[in-house]
Amino acid sequence: SGRKPDLVLHLGDLSHATGYSAKWDLFLDQMTLISARVPYMTSLGNHEQDVGRPPSWPPRPGTVPHARRENDSGGECAIPTYTRFPMPVESDQASGWHHFSQGPVAFVIINSEWNVSVGSRQHSFLRRALGSVDRSVTPWVVVGYHRPIYNVLGHADSMLGRDDVQDLLREFEVDFMLYGHVHNAQRTCPIYRGK
């Protein structure tokens, strides 16, 4: 088509491998033509990162209270994702939250599988990241994460701390939000706390 993207932003559910390495191999083979040419930035979704863990699984570094009690990654615990796609995180790759700029756009990526409520480490990160954007250099701010705040499935499938996130998005005048998770295209007018 002649399009030349500057980057790819893949917001979770990368390969849907759920513990099967052959699915990772297939996915990586398919996306190499793109990722060899431009930055391939990711976030963690429910199919990368188990949230509720069976008691028989060993603990992993960086574990904090999560929003969900599902086991959608087949035991991967995000390790194949952050090993293949290390992101510029503040502390540990398991958290998944990070920020970067590309041209006139500042991207802030959070982890919708983890708690983003006021008082959480991730909420503090989000406030710092949004507050650090120099709008004279990067006038556009995009926040991305896996689970949408609002979707056709209702609120039951949203993140823990949804209203707290919305307060920060409004306070820092975020221009655009991108999501994954729901397997259809949705767009909305500006929404704040359901209105």
GROMACS .gro file of N, CA and C in nm, residues 40-168:
model
  387
   40TYR      N    1   0.877  -0.189   1.764
   40TYR     CA    2   0.757  -0.269   1.792
   40TYR      C    3   0.733  -0.259   1.942
   41MET      N    4   0.646  -0.169   1.982
   41MET     CA    5   0.620  -0.141   2.122
   41MET      C    6   0.497  -0.219   2.167
   42THR      N    7   0.500  -0.272   2.289
   42THR     CA    8   0.393  -0.358   2.336
   42THR      C    9   0.343  -0.318   2.475
   43SER      N   10   0.228  -0.373   2.508
   43SER     CA   11   0.180  -0.372   2.646
   43SER      C   12   0.143  -0.515   2.680
   44LEU      N   13   0.125  -0.541   2.809
   44LEU     CA   14   0.085  -0.674   2.853
   44LEU      C   15  -0.067  -0.683   2.859
   45GLY      N   16  -0.120  -0.795   2.815
   45GLY     CA   17  -0.263  -0.821   2.821
   45GLY      C   18  -0.291  -0.947   2.900
   46ASN      N   19  -0.417  -0.983   2.905
   46ASN     CA   20  -0.455  -1.102   2.982
   46ASN      C   21  -0.400  -1.232   2.924
   47HIS      N   22  -0.369  -1.236   2.796
   47HIS     CA   23  -0.314  -1.359   2.738
   47HIS      C   24  -0.162  -1.365   2.746
   48GLU      N   25  -0.099  -1.262   2.803
   48GLU     CA   26   0.044  -1.267   2.832
   48GLU      C   27   0.069  -1.291   2.980
   49GLN      N   28  -0.019  -1.238   3.063
   49GLN     CA   29   0.010  -1.228   3.205
   49GLN      C   30  -0.103  -1.285   3.288
   50ASP      N   31  -0.076  -1.399   3.351
   50ASP     CA   32  -0.175  -1.453   3.443
   50ASP      C   33  -0.194  -1.357   3.558
   51VAL      N   34  -0.317  -1.344   3.599
   51VAL     CA   35  -0.348  -1.253   3.708
   51VAL      C   36  -0.372  -1.332   3.835
   52GLY      N   37  -0.468  -1.420   3.833
   52GLY     CA   38  -0.488  -1.510   3.946
   52GLY      C   39  -0.401  -1.632   3.923
   53ARG      N   40  -0.327  -1.674   4.023
   53ARG     CA   41  -0.233  -1.784   4.004
   53ARG      C   42  -0.272  -1.901   4.094
   54PRO      N   43  -0.276  -2.021   4.038
   54PRO     CA   44  -0.300  -2.138   4.123
   54PRO      C   45  -0.193  -2.148   4.231
   55PRO      N   46  -0.229  -2.198   4.350
   55PRO     CA   47  -0.133  -2.206   4.460
   55PRO      C   48  -0.011  -2.292   4.427
   56SER      N   49  -0.022  -2.385   4.334
   56SER     CA   50   0.090  -2.473   4.302
   56SER      C   51   0.199  -2.405   4.220
   57TRP      N   52   0.167  -2.288   4.160
   57TRP     CA   53   0.268  -2.218   4.079
   57TRP      C   54   0.365  -2.144   4.170
   58PRO      N   55   0.493  -2.143   4.134
   58PRO     CA   56   0.590  -2.070   4.218
   58PRO      C   57   0.569  -1.920   4.207
   59PRO      N   58   0.605  -1.845   4.313
   59PRO     CA   59   0.591  -1.699   4.305
   59PRO      C   60   0.689  -1.642   4.203
   60ARG      N   61   0.656  -1.526   4.147
   60ARG     CA   62   0.747  -1.462   4.052
   60ARG      C   63   0.783  -1.324   4.104
   61PRO      N   64   0.897  -1.274   4.061
   61PRO     CA   65   0.940  -1.141   4.107
   61PRO      C   66   0.842  -1.033   4.060
   62GLY      N   67   0.824  -0.932   4.141
   62GLY     CA   68   0.743  -0.817   4.101
   62GLY      C   69   0.594  -0.836   4.117
   63THR      N   70   0.551  -0.944   4.180
   63THR     CA   71   0.408  -0.968   4.193
   63THR      C   72   0.346  -0.866   4.288
   64VAL      N   73   0.236  -0.806   4.244
   64VAL     CA   74   0.159  -0.712   4.326
   64VAL      C   75   0.012  -0.745   4.309
   65PRO      N   76  -0.077  -0.687   4.391
   65PRO     CA   77  -0.219  -0.714   4.372
   65PRO      C   78  -0.265  -0.678   4.230
   66HIS      N   79  -0.341  -0.764   4.173
   66HIS     CA   80  -0.386  -0.746   4.036
   66HIS      C   81  -0.536  -0.716   4.031
   67ALA      N   82  -0.582  -0.683   3.911
   67ALA     CA   83  -0.722  -0.651   3.890
   67ALA      C   84  -0.804  -0.775   3.863
   68ARG      N   85  -0.746  -0.878   3.813
   68ARG     CA   86  -0.820  -0.995   3.765
   68ARG      C   87  -0.779  -1.123   3.835
   69ARG      N   88  -0.866  -1.220   3.831
   69ARG     CA   89  -0.837  -1.353   3.885
   69ARG      C   90  -0.855  -1.458   3.776
   70GLU      N   91  -0.800  -1.432   3.658
   70GLU     CA   92  -0.811  -1.524   3.546
   70GLU      C   93  -0.677  -1.590   3.520
   71ASN      N   94  -0.676  -1.694   3.442
   71ASN     CA   95  -0.553  -1.763   3.406
   71ASN      C   96  -0.548  -1.779   3.254
   72ASP      N   97  -0.544  -1.666   3.184
   72ASP     CA   98  -0.556  -1.667   3.039
   72ASP      C   99  -0.424  -1.687   2.965
   73SER      N  100  -0.310  -1.686   3.034
   73SER     CA  101  -0.183  -1.696   2.962
   73SER      C  102  -0.130  -1.838   2.956
   74GLY      N  103  -0.201  -1.933   3.012
   74GLY     CA  104  -0.152  -2.071   3.009
   74GLY      C  105  -0.026  -2.089   3.090
   75GLY      N  106  -0.007  -2.004   3.190
   75GLY     CA  107   0.110  -2.015   3.277
   75GLY      C  108   0.231  -1.938   3.231
   76GLU      N  109   0.219  -1.856   3.127
   76GLU     CA  110   0.335  -1.784   3.076
   76GLU      C  111   0.384  -1.674   3.171
   77CYS      N  112   0.295  -1.616   3.250
   77CYS     CA  113   0.331  -1.514   3.349
   77CYS      C  114   0.408  -1.398   3.286
   78ALA      N  115   0.385  -1.369   3.159
   78ALA     CA  116   0.444  -1.259   3.082
   78ALA      C  117   0.592  -1.279   3.049
   79ILE      N  118   0.653  -1.386   3.097
   79ILE     CA  119   0.797  -1.406   3.075
   79ILE      C  120   0.833  -1.416   2.927
   80PRO      N  121   0.762  -1.495   2.844
   80PRO     CA  122   0.796  -1.496   2.701
   80PRO      C  123   0.780  -1.359   2.635
   81THR      N  124   0.683  -1.281   2.680
   81THR     CA  125   0.661  -1.150   2.621
   81THR      C  126   0.773  -1.053   2.655
   82TYR      N  127   0.802  -1.034   2.784
   82TYR     CA  128   0.903  -0.934   2.815
   82TYR      C  129   1.044  -0.981   2.787
   83THR      N  130   1.064  -1.111   2.766
   83THR     CA  131   1.195  -1.159   2.721
   83THR      C  132   1.215  -1.126   2.573
   84ARG      N  133   1.111  -1.143   2.494
   84ARG     CA  134   1.119  -1.114   2.350
   84ARG      C  135   1.101  -0.966   2.319
   85PHE      N  136   1.024  -0.897   2.400
   85PHE     CA  137   0.993  -0.756   2.377
   85PHE      C  138   1.021  -0.674   2.502
   86PRO      N  139   1.147  -0.658   2.542
   86PRO     CA  140   1.174  -0.575   2.660
   86PRO      C  141   1.138  -0.429   2.630
   87MET      N  142   1.064  -0.369   2.720
   87MET     CA  143   1.020  -0.231   2.704
   87MET      C  144   1.098  -0.141   2.800
   88PRO      N  145   1.097  -0.010   2.776
   88PRO     CA  146   1.172   0.084   2.862
   88PRO      C  147   1.101   0.112   2.994
   89VAL      N  148   1.085   0.009   3.076
   89VAL     CA  149   1.013   0.020   3.203
   89VAL      C  150   1.098   0.090   3.307
   90GLU      N  151   1.033   0.144   3.412
   90GLU     CA  152   1.106   0.210   3.521
   90GLU      C  153   1.182   0.112   3.608
   91SER      N  154   1.117  -0.001   3.642
   91SER     CA  155   1.180  -0.093   3.735
   91SER      C  156   1.187  -0.235   3.679
   92ASP      N  157   1.078  -0.310   3.686
   92ASP     CA  158   1.085  -0.449   3.643
   92ASP      C  159   0.995  -0.473   3.521
   93GLN      N  160   1.041  -0.560   3.432
   93GLN     CA  161   0.968  -0.591   3.310
   93GLN      C  162   0.830  -0.650   3.339
   94ALA      N  163   0.816  -0.721   3.452
   94ALA     CA  164   0.687  -0.783   3.484
   94ALA      C  165   0.576  -0.680   3.502
   95SER      N  166   0.612  -0.557   3.542
   95SER     CA  167   0.510  -0.454   3.561
   95SER      C  168   0.453  -0.410   3.426
   96GLY      N  169   0.538  -0.394   3.327
   96GLY     CA  170   0.493  -0.360   3.193
   96GLY      C  171   0.466  -0.214   3.167
   97TRP      N  172   0.456  -0.129   3.269
   97TRP     CA  173   0.423   0.010   3.239
   97TRP      C  174   0.550   0.087   3.201
   98HIS      N  175   0.534   0.175   3.101
   98HIS     CA  176   0.648   0.251   3.050
   98HIS      C  177   0.599   0.370   2.969
   99HIS      N  178   0.693   0.458   2.933
   99HIS     CA  179   0.656   0.570   2.846
   99HIS      C  180   0.773   0.601   2.754
  100PHE      N  181   0.742   0.660   2.639
  100PHE     CA  182   0.841   0.694   2.538
  100PHE      C  183   0.780   0.798   2.446
  101SER      N  184   0.864   0.860   2.367
  101SER     CA  185   0.815   0.958   2.268
  101SER      C  186   0.857   0.914   2.129
  102GLN      N  187   0.776   0.947   2.033
  102GLN     CA  188   0.804   0.922   1.892
  102GLN      C  189   0.758   1.045   1.817
  103GLY      N  190   0.853   1.125   1.768
  103GLY     CA  191   0.817   1.249   1.701
  103GLY      C  192   0.742   1.341   1.798
  104PRO      N  193   0.628   1.396   1.755
  104PRO     CA  194   0.555   1.490   1.840
  104PRO      C  195   0.456   1.423   1.936
  105VAL      N  196   0.468   1.292   1.955
  105VAL     CA  197   0.372   1.217   2.038
  105VAL      C  198   0.442   1.152   2.156
  106ALA      N  199   0.388   1.175   2.275
  106ALA     CA  200   0.432   1.105   2.396
  106ALA      C  201   0.335   0.990   2.420
  107PHE      N  202   0.388   0.869   2.434
  107PHE     CA  203   0.308   0.750   2.461
  107PHE      C  204   0.331   0.707   2.605
  108VAL      N  205   0.222   0.684   2.678
  108VAL     CA  206   0.229   0.631   2.814
  108VAL      C  207   0.151   0.501   2.812
  109ILE      N  208   0.220   0.391   2.843
  109ILE     CA  209   0.160   0.258   2.838
  109ILE      C  210   0.146   0.206   2.979
  110ILE      N  211   0.025   0.167   3.015
  110ILE     CA  212   0.003   0.110   3.149
  110ILE      C  213  -0.045  -0.034   3.135
  111ASN      N  214  -0.048  -0.104   3.247
  111ASN     CA  215  -0.082  -0.246   3.250
  111ASN      C  216  -0.222  -0.260   3.310
  112SER      N  217  -0.321  -0.283   3.225
  112SER     CA  218  -0.460  -0.292   3.272
  112SER      C  219  -0.487  -0.419   3.351
  113GLU      N  220  -0.392  -0.512   3.354
  113GLU     CA  221  -0.410  -0.634   3.433
  113GLU      C  222  -0.371  -0.613   3.579
  114TRP      N  223  -0.306  -0.503   3.609
  114TRP     CA  224  -0.263  -0.471   3.746
  114TRP      C  225  -0.344  -0.353   3.798
  115ASN      N  226  -0.346  -0.339   3.926
  115ASN     CA  227  -0.419  -0.232   3.993
  115ASN      C  228  -0.363  -0.094   3.951
  116VAL      N  229  -0.454  -0.004   3.914
  116VAL     CA  230  -0.415   0.133   3.878
  116VAL      C  231  -0.487   0.233   3.969
  117SER      N  232  -0.539   0.186   4.082
  117SER     CA  233  -0.611   0.273   4.175
  117SER      C  234  -0.516   0.370   4.244
  118VAL      N  235  -0.573   0.480   4.296
  118VAL     CA  236  -0.494   0.576   4.375
  118VAL      C  237  -0.424   0.498   4.486
  119GLY      N  238  -0.295   0.528   4.505
  119GLY     CA  239  -0.216   0.460   4.607
  119GLY      C  240  -0.134   0.345   4.553
  120SER      N  241  -0.165   0.295   4.433
  120SER     CA  242  -0.088   0.186   4.375
  120SER      C  243   0.040   0.240   4.311
  121ARG      N  244   0.140   0.155   4.296
  121ARG     CA  245   0.265   0.195   4.229
  121ARG      C  246   0.237   0.240   4.086
  122GLN      N  247   0.145   0.172   4.021
  122GLN     CA  248   0.118   0.206   3.882
  122GLN      C  249   0.049   0.342   3.868
  123HIS      N  250  -0.041   0.373   3.961
  123HIS     CA  251  -0.106   0.505   3.957
  123HIS      C  252  -0.002   0.614   3.976
  124SER      N  253   0.094   0.592   4.067
  124SER     CA  254   0.202   0.689   4.088
  124SER      C  255   0.285   0.704   3.961
  125PHE      N  256   0.315   0.593   3.894
  125PHE     CA  257   0.389   0.599   3.768
  125PHE      C  258   0.311   0.681   3.665
  126LEU      N  259   0.182   0.654   3.652
  126LEU     CA  260   0.100   0.723   3.552
  126LEU      C  261   0.101   0.874   3.576
  127ARG      N  262   0.087   0.914   3.701
  127ARG     CA  263   0.090   1.057   3.735
  127ARG      C  264   0.227   1.117   3.699
  128ARG      N  265   0.336   1.049   3.736
  128ARG     CA  266   0.471   1.100   3.705
  128ARG      C  267   0.493   1.109   3.554
  129ALA      N  268   0.454   1.003   3.482
  129ALA     CA  269   0.478   1.000   3.338
  129ALA      C  270   0.400   1.109   3.267
  130LEU      N  271   0.273   1.126   3.301
  130LEU     CA  272   0.192   1.231   3.237
  130LEU      C  273   0.244   1.369   3.275
  131GLY      N  274   0.287   1.386   3.400
  131GLY     CA  275   0.337   1.514   3.446
  131GLY      C  276   0.472   1.552   3.386
  132SER      N  277   0.546   1.453   3.337
  132SER     CA  278   0.679   1.479   3.282
  132SER      C  279   0.678   1.518   3.135
  133VAL      N  280   0.563   1.511   3.070
  133VAL     CA  281   0.556   1.541   2.927
  133VAL      C  282   0.570   1.692   2.904
  134ASP      N  283   0.665   1.729   2.823
  134ASP     CA  284   0.683   1.869   2.784
  134ASP      C  285   0.600   1.892   2.658
  135ARG      N  286   0.484   1.952   2.674
  135ARG     CA  287   0.390   1.969   2.562
  135ARG      C  288   0.443   2.062   2.454
  136SER      N  289   0.548   2.139   2.481
  136SER     CA  290   0.606   2.222   2.375
  136SER      C  291   0.693   2.138   2.282
  137VAL      N  292   0.740   2.024   2.330
  137VAL     CA  293   0.820   1.932   2.249
  137VAL      C  294   0.733   1.820   2.191
  138THR      N  295   0.649   1.762   2.275
  138THR     CA  296   0.558   1.654   2.233
  138THR      C  297   0.416   1.698   2.267
  139PRO      N  298   0.352   1.770   2.175
  139PRO     CA  299   0.220   1.827   2.206
  139PRO      C  300   0.107   1.724   2.216
  140TRP      N  301   0.127   1.606   2.164
  140TRP     CA  302   0.023   1.503   2.167
  140TRP      C  303   0.059   1.399   2.272
  141VAL      N  304  -0.042   1.358   2.351
  141VAL     CA  305  -0.022   1.254   2.451
  141VAL      C  306  -0.123   1.143   2.426
  142VAL      N  307  -0.070   1.022   2.412
  142VAL     CA  308  -0.152   0.903   2.390
  142VAL      C  309  -0.128   0.807   2.506
  143VAL      N  310  -0.234   0.758   2.566
  143VAL     CA  311  -0.225   0.655   2.670
  143VAL      C  312  -0.277   0.526   2.609
  144GLY      N  313  -0.202   0.419   2.626
  144GLY     CA  314  -0.242   0.289   2.573
  144GLY      C  315  -0.238   0.182   2.680
  145TYR      N  316  -0.328   0.089   2.671
  145TYR     CA  317  -0.331  -0.027   2.758
  145TYR      C  318  -0.424  -0.131   2.700
  146HIS      N  319  -0.427  -0.246   2.759
  146HIS     CA  320  -0.498  -0.358   2.699
  146HIS      C  321  -0.650  -0.351   2.714
  147ARG      N  322  -0.700  -0.349   2.835
  147ARG     CA  323  -0.845  -0.350   2.857
  147ARG      C  324  -0.902  -0.209   2.846
  148PRO      N  325  -1.006  -0.191   2.766
  148PRO     CA  326  -1.064  -0.057   2.756
  148PRO      C  327  -1.137  -0.017   2.884
  149ILE      N  328  -1.144   0.114   2.906
  149ILE     CA  329  -1.220   0.164   3.021
  149ILE      C  330  -1.369   0.137   2.998
  150TYR      N  331  -1.416   0.162   2.877
  150TYR     CA  332  -1.556   0.136   2.841
  150TYR      C  333  -1.558   0.046   2.720
  151ASN      N  334  -1.650  -0.050   2.719
  151ASN     CA  335  -1.664  -0.136   2.602
  151ASN      C  336  -1.804  -0.194   2.597
  152VAL      N  337  -1.835  -0.260   2.487
  152VAL     CA  338  -1.968  -0.316   2.468
  152VAL      C  339  -1.999  -0.427   2.567
  153LEU      N  340  -1.896  -0.480   2.634
  153LEU     CA  341  -1.917  -0.585   2.733
  153LEU      C  342  -1.961  -0.529   2.868
  154GLY      N  343  -1.956  -0.398   2.882
  154GLY     CA  344  -1.993  -0.336   3.009
  154GLY      C  345  -1.871  -0.314   3.096
  155HIS      N  346  -1.894  -0.278   3.221
  155HIS     CA  347  -1.786  -0.242   3.312
  155HIS      C  348  -1.718  -0.364   3.373
  156ALA      N  349  -1.779  -0.480   3.368
  156ALA     CA  350  -1.726  -0.597   3.437
  156ALA      C  351  -1.589  -0.638   3.385
  157ASP      N  352  -1.557  -0.601   3.263
  157ASP     CA  353  -1.430  -0.642   3.203
  157ASP      C  354  -1.329  -0.529   3.200
  158SER      N  355  -1.349  -0.428   3.281
  158SER     CA  356  -1.261  -0.311   3.283
  158SER      C  357  -1.150  -0.331   3.384
  159MET      N  358  -1.066  -0.229   3.399
  159MET     CA  359  -0.952  -0.236   3.489
  159MET      C  360  -0.989  -0.195   3.631
  160LEU      N  361  -0.908  -0.238   3.727
  160LEU     CA  362  -0.924  -0.197   3.866
  160LEU      C  363  -0.860  -0.059   3.881
  161GLY      N  364  -0.942   0.041   3.912
  161GLY     CA  365  -0.894   0.178   3.923
  161GLY      C  366  -0.937   0.263   3.805
  162ARG      N  367  -1.039   0.219   3.736
  162ARG     CA  368  -1.087   0.288   3.615
  162ARG      C  369  -1.114   0.436   3.639
  163ASP      N  370  -1.189   0.469   3.743
  163ASP     CA  371  -1.223   0.609   3.769
  163ASP      C  372  -1.099   0.691   3.805
  164ASP      N  373  -1.006   0.630   3.879
  164ASP     CA  374  -0.883   0.700   3.916
  164ASP      C  375  -0.800   0.732   3.792
  165VAL      N  376  -0.796   0.639   3.697
  165VAL     CA  377  -0.725   0.662   3.570
  165VAL      C  378  -0.793   0.776   3.494
  166GLN      N  379  -0.925   0.773   3.488
  166GLN     CA  380  -0.995   0.879   3.415
  166GLN      C  381  -0.967   1.017   3.474
  167ASP      N  382  -0.955   1.025   3.606
  167ASP     CA  383  -0.924   1.153   3.669
  167ASP      C  384  -0.789   1.205   3.620
  168LEU      N  385  -0.688   1.117   3.610
  168LEU     CA  386  -0.556   1.159   3.561
  168LEU      C  387  -0.560   1.195   3.413
   0.00000   0.00000   0.00000
